[in-house]
C-alpha atoms as an extended CHARMM CRD file, in Angstrom:
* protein
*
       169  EXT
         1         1  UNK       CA              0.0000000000        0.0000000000        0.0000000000  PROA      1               0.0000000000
         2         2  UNK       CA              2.4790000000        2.5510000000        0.9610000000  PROA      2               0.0000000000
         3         3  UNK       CA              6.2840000000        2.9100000000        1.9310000000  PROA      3               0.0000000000
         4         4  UNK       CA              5.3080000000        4.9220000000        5.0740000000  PROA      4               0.0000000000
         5         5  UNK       CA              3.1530000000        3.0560000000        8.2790000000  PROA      5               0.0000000000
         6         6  UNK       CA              0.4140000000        4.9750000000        7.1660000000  PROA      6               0.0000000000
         7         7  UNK       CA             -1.9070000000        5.0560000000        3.9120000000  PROA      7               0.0000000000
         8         8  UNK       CA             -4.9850000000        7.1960000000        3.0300000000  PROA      8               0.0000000000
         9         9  UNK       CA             -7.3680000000        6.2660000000       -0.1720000000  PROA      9               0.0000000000
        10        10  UNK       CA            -10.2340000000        7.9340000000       -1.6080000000  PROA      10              0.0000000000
        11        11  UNK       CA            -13.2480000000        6.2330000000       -2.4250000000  PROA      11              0.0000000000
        12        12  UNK       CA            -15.5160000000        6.2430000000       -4.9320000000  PROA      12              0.0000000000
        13        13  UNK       CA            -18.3580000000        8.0420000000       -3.1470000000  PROA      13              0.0000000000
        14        14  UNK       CA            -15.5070000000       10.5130000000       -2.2610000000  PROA      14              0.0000000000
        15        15  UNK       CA            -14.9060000000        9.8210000000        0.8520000000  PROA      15              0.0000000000
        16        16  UNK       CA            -11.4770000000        8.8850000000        2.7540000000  PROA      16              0.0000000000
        17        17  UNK       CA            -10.3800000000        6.1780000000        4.2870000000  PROA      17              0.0000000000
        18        18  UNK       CA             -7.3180000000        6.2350000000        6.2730000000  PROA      18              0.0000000000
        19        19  UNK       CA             -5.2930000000        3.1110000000        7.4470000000  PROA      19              0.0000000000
        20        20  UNK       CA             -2.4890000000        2.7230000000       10.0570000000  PROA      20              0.0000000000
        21        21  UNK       CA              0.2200000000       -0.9130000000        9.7560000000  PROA      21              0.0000000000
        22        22  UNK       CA             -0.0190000000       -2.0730000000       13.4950000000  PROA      22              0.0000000000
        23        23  UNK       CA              1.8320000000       -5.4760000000       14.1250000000  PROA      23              0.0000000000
        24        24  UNK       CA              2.1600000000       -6.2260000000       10.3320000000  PROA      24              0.0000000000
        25        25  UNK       CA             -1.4120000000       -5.4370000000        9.2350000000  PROA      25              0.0000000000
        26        26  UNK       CA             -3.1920000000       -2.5170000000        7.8860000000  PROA      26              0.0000000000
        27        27  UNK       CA             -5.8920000000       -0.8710000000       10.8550000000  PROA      27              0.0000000000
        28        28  UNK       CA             -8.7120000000        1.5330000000        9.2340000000  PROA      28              0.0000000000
        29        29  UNK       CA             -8.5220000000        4.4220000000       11.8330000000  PROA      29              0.0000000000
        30        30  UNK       CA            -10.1770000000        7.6480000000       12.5450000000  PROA      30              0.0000000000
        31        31  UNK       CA             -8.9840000000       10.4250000000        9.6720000000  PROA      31              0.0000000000
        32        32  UNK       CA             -7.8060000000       12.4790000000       13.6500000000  PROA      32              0.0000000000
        33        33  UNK       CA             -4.9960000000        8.9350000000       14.4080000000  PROA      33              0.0000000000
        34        34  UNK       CA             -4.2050000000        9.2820000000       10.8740000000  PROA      34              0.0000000000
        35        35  UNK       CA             -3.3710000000       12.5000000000       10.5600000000  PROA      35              0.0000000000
        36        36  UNK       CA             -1.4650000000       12.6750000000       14.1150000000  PROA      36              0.0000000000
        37        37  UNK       CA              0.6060000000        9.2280000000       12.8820000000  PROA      37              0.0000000000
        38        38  UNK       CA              1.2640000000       11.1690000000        9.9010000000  PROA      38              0.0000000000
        39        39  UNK       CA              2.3000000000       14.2790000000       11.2810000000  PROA      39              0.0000000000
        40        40  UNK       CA              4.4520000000       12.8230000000       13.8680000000  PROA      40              0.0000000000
        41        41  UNK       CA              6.1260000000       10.1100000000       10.9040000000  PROA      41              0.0000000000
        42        42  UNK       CA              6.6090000000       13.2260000000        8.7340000000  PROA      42              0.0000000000
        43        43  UNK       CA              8.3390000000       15.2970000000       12.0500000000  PROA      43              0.0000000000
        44        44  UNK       CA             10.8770000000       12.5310000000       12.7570000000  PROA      44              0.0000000000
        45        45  UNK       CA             12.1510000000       11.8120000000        8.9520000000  PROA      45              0.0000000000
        46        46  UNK       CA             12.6950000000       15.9600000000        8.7660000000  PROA      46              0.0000000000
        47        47  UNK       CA             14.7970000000       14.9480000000       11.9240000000  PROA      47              0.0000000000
        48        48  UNK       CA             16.5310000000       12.4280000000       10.5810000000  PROA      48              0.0000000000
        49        49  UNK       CA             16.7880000000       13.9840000000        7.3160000000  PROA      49              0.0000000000
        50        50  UNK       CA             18.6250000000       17.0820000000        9.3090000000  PROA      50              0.0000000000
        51        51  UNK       CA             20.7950000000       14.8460000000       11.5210000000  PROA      51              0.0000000000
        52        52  UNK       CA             22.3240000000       13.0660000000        8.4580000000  PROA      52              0.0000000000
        53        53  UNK       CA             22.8820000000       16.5300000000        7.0340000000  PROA      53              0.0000000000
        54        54  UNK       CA             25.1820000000       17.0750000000       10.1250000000  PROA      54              0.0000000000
        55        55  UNK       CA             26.7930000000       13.8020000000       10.0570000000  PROA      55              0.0000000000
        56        56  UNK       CA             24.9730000000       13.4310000000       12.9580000000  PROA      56              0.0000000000
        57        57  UNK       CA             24.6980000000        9.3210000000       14.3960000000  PROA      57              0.0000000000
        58        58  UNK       CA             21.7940000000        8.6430000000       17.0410000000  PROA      58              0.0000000000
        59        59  UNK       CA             23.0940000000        5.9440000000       19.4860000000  PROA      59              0.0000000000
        60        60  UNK       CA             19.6900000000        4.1220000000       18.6240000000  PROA      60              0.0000000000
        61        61  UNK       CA             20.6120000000        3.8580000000       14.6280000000  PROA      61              0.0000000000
        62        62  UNK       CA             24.4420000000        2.7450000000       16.0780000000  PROA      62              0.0000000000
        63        63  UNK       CA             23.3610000000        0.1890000000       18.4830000000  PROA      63              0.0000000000
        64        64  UNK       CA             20.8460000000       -1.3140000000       15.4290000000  PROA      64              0.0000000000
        65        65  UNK       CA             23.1280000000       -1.2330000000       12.9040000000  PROA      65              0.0000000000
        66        66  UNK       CA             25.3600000000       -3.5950000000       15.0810000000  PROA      66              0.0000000000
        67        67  UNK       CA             22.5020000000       -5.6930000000       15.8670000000  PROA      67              0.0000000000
        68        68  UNK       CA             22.1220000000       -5.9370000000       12.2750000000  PROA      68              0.0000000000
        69        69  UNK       CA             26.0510000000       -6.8200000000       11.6290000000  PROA      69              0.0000000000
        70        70  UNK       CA             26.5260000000       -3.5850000000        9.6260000000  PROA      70              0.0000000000
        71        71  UNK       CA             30.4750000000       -3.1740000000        9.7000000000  PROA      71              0.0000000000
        72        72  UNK       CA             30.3940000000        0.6490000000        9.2340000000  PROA      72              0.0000000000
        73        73  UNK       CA             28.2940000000        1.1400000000       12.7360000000  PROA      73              0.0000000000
        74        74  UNK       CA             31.0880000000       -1.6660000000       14.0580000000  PROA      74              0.0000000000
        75        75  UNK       CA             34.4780000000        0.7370000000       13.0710000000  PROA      75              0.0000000000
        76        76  UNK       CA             31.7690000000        3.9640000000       14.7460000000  PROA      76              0.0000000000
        77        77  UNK       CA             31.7180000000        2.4480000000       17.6650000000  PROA      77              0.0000000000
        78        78  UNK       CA             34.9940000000        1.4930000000       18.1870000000  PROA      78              0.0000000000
        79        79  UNK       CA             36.2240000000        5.1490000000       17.3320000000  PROA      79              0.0000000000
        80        80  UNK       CA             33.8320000000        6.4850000000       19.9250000000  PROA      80              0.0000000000
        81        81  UNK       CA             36.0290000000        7.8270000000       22.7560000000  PROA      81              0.0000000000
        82        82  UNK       CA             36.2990000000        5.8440000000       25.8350000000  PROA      82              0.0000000000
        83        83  UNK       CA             34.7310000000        7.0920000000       29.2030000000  PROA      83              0.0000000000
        84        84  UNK       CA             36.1490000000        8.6060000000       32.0440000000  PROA      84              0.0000000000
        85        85  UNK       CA             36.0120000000        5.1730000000       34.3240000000  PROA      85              0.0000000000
        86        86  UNK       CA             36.7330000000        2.7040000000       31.4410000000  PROA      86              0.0000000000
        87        87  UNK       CA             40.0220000000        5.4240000000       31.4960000000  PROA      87              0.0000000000
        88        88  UNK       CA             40.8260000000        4.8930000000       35.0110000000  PROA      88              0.0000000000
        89        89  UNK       CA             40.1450000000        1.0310000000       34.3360000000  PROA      89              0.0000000000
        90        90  UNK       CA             42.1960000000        0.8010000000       31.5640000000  PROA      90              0.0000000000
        91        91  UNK       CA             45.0140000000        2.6460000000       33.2130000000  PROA      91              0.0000000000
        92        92  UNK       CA             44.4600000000        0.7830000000       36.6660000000  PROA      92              0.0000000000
        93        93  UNK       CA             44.4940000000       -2.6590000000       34.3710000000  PROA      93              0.0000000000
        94        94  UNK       CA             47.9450000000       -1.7720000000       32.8860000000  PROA      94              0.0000000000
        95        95  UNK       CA             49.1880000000       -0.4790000000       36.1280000000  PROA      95              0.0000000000
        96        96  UNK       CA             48.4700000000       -3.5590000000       37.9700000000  PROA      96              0.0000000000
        97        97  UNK       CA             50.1570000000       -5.9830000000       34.9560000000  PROA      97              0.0000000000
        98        98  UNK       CA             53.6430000000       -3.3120000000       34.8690000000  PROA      98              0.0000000000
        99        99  UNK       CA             53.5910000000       -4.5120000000       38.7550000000  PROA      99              0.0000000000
       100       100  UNK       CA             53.1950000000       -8.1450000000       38.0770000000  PROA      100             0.0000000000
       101       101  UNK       CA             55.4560000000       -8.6640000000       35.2990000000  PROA      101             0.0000000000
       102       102  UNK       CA             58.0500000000       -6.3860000000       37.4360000000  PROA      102             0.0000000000
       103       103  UNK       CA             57.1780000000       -8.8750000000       40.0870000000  PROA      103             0.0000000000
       104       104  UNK       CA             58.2000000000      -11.9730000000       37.8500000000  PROA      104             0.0000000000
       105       105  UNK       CA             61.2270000000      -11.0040000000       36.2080000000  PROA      105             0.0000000000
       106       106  UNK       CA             62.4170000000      -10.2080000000       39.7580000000  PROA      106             0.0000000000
       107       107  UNK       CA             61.6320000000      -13.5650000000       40.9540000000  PROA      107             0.0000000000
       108       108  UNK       CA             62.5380000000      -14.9560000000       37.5200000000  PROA      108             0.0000000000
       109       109  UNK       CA             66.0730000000      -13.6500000000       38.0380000000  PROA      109             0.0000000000
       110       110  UNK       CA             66.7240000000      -15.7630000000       41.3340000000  PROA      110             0.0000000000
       111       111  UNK       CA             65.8110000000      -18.8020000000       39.2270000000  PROA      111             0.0000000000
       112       112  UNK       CA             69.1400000000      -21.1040000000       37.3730000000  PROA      112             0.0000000000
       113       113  UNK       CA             70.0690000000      -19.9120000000       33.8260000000  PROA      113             0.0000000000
       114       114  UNK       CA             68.2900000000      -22.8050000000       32.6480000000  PROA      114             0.0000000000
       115       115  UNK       CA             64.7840000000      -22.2510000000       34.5780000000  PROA      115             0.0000000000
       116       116  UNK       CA             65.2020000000      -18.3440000000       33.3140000000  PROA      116             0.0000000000
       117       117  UNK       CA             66.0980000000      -18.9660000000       29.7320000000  PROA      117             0.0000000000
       118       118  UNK       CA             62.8080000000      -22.2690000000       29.7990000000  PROA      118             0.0000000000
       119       119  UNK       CA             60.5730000000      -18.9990000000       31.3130000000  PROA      119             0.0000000000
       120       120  UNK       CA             61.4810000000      -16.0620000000       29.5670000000  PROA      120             0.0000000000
       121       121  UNK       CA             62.7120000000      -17.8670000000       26.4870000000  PROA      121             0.0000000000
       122       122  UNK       CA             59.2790000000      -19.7360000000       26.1040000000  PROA      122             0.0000000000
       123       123  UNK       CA             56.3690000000      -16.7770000000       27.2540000000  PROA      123             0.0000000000
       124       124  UNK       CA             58.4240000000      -13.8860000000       26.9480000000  PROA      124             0.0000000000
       125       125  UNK       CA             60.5770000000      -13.9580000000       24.1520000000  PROA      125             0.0000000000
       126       126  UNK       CA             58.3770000000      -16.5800000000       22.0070000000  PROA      126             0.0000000000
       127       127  UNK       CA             61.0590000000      -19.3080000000       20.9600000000  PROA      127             0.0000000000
       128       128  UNK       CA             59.2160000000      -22.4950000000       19.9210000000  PROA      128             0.0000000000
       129       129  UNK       CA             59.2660000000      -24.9330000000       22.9560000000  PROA      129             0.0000000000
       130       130  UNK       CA             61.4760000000      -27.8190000000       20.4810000000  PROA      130             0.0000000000
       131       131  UNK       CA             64.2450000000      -24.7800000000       20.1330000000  PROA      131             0.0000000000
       132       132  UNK       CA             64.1640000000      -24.5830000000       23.8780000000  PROA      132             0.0000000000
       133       133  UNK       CA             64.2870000000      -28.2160000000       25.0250000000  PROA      133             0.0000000000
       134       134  UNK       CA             66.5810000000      -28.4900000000       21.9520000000  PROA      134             0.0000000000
       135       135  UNK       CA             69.1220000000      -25.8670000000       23.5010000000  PROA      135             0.0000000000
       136       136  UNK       CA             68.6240000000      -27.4580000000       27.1650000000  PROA      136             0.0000000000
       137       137  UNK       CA             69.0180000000      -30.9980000000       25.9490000000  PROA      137             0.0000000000
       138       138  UNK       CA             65.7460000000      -31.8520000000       27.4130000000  PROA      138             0.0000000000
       139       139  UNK       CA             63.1460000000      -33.9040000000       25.7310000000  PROA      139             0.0000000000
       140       140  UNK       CA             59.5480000000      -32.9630000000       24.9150000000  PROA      140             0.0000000000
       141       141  UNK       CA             57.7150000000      -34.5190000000       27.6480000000  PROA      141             0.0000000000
       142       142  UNK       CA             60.6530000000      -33.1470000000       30.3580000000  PROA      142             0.0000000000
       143       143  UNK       CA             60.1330000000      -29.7790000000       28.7600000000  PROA      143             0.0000000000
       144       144  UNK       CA             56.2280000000      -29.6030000000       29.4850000000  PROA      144             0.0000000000
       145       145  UNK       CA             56.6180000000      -31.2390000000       32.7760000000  PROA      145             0.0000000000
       146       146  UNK       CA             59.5150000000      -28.6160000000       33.5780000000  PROA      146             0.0000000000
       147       147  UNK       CA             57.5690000000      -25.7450000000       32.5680000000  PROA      147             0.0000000000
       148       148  UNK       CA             54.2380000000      -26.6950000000       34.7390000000  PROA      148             0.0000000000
       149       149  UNK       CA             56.4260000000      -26.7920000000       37.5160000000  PROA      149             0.0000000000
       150       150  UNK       CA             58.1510000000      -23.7790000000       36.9320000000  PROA      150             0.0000000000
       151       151  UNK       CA             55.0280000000      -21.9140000000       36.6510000000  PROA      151             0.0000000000
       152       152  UNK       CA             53.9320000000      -23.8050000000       39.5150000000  PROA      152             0.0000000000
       153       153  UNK       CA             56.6950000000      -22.4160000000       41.4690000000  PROA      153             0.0000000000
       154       154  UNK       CA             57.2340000000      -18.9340000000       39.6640000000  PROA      154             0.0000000000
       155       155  UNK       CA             53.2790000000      -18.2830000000       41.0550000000  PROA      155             0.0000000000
       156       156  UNK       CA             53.6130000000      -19.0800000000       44.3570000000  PROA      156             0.0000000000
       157       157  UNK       CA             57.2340000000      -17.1660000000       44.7630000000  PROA      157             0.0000000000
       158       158  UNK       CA             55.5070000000      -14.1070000000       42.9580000000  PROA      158             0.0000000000
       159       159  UNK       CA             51.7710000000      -14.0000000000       44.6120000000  PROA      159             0.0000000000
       160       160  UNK       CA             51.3590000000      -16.0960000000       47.5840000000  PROA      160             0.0000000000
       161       161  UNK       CA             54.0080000000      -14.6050000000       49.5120000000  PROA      161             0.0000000000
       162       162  UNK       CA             56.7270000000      -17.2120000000       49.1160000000  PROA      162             0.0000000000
       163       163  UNK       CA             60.0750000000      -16.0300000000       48.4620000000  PROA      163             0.0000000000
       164       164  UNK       CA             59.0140000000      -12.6240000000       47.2240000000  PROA      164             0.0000000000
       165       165  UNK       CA             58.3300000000       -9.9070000000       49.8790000000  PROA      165             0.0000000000
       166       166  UNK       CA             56.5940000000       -7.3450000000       46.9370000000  PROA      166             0.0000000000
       167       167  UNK       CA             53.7720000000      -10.0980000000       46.1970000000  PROA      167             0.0000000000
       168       168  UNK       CA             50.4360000000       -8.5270000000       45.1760000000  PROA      168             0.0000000000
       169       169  UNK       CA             48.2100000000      -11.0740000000       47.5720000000  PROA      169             0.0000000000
């Protein structure tokens, strides 16, 4: 009937009858709800007409468009600007993981050259574990079982108070 949720046809005795889409069907209404649903459809395209003029983007249209998968609302809303507080927790996140990883390489350190180079070698510096257990003349299964334990002990010297005083408990 029409492109609009609203539709008005004359008859041929002249008169008008005016129809409203309400959960997927067409309504006959009162010619007073028609013209209020049209006057208030009509007011709200001029606003959106006026806000695309400006570049303007409604969080409503933003947050559909990603309901809808549309990639060009996806790269808006990830150059929105971050909050005050997801600031603070972004800085209070990276704070917190400077303190740890200061944490482990000071506890790393007190480790053999061997335990250090499994550690760092492995996580930090991201040499293949065969390299590793090929340079310690370890095999693969004493590698893996050298590493859990490492770990295991690394985590307990760093953050359960073991042999680190400046553990983050």
């Amino acid at each position: 009937m029409s492109k609009h949720n609203y539709h008005m046809t004359k008859n041929t005795d002249g008169s008008k009858s005016c129809y409203v889409k309400a959960f997927g069907e067409w309504i006959k209404t009162s010619e007073e709800v028609f013209n209020a649903l049209a006057s208030a459809d009509r007011r709200q395209r001029y606003i959106d007409a006026q806000q695309a003029k400006s570049g303007f983007i409604s969080l409503e249209a933003e947050q559909e468009a990603l309901f809808k998968g549309d990639k060009l609302a996806s790269a808006l809303s990830d150059l929105r600007s971050p909050s005050a507080e997801e600031l603070y927790l972004q800085k209070e996140r990276h704070e917190t993981m400077q303190r740890k990883y200061k944490i482990v390489l000071k506890t790393l350190s007190k480790y053999s050259k061997a335990d250090r180079f499994l550690i760092y070698g492995y996580y930090i510096k991201g040499i293949r574990w065969n390299k590793i257990a090929e340079q310690l003349g370890i095999s693969k299964s004493t590698f893996f079982k050298r590493k859990t334990a490492l770990l295991k002990r690394l985590y307990i010297d760093c953050f359960t108070g073991g042999a680190n005083n400046d553990s983050l408990q």
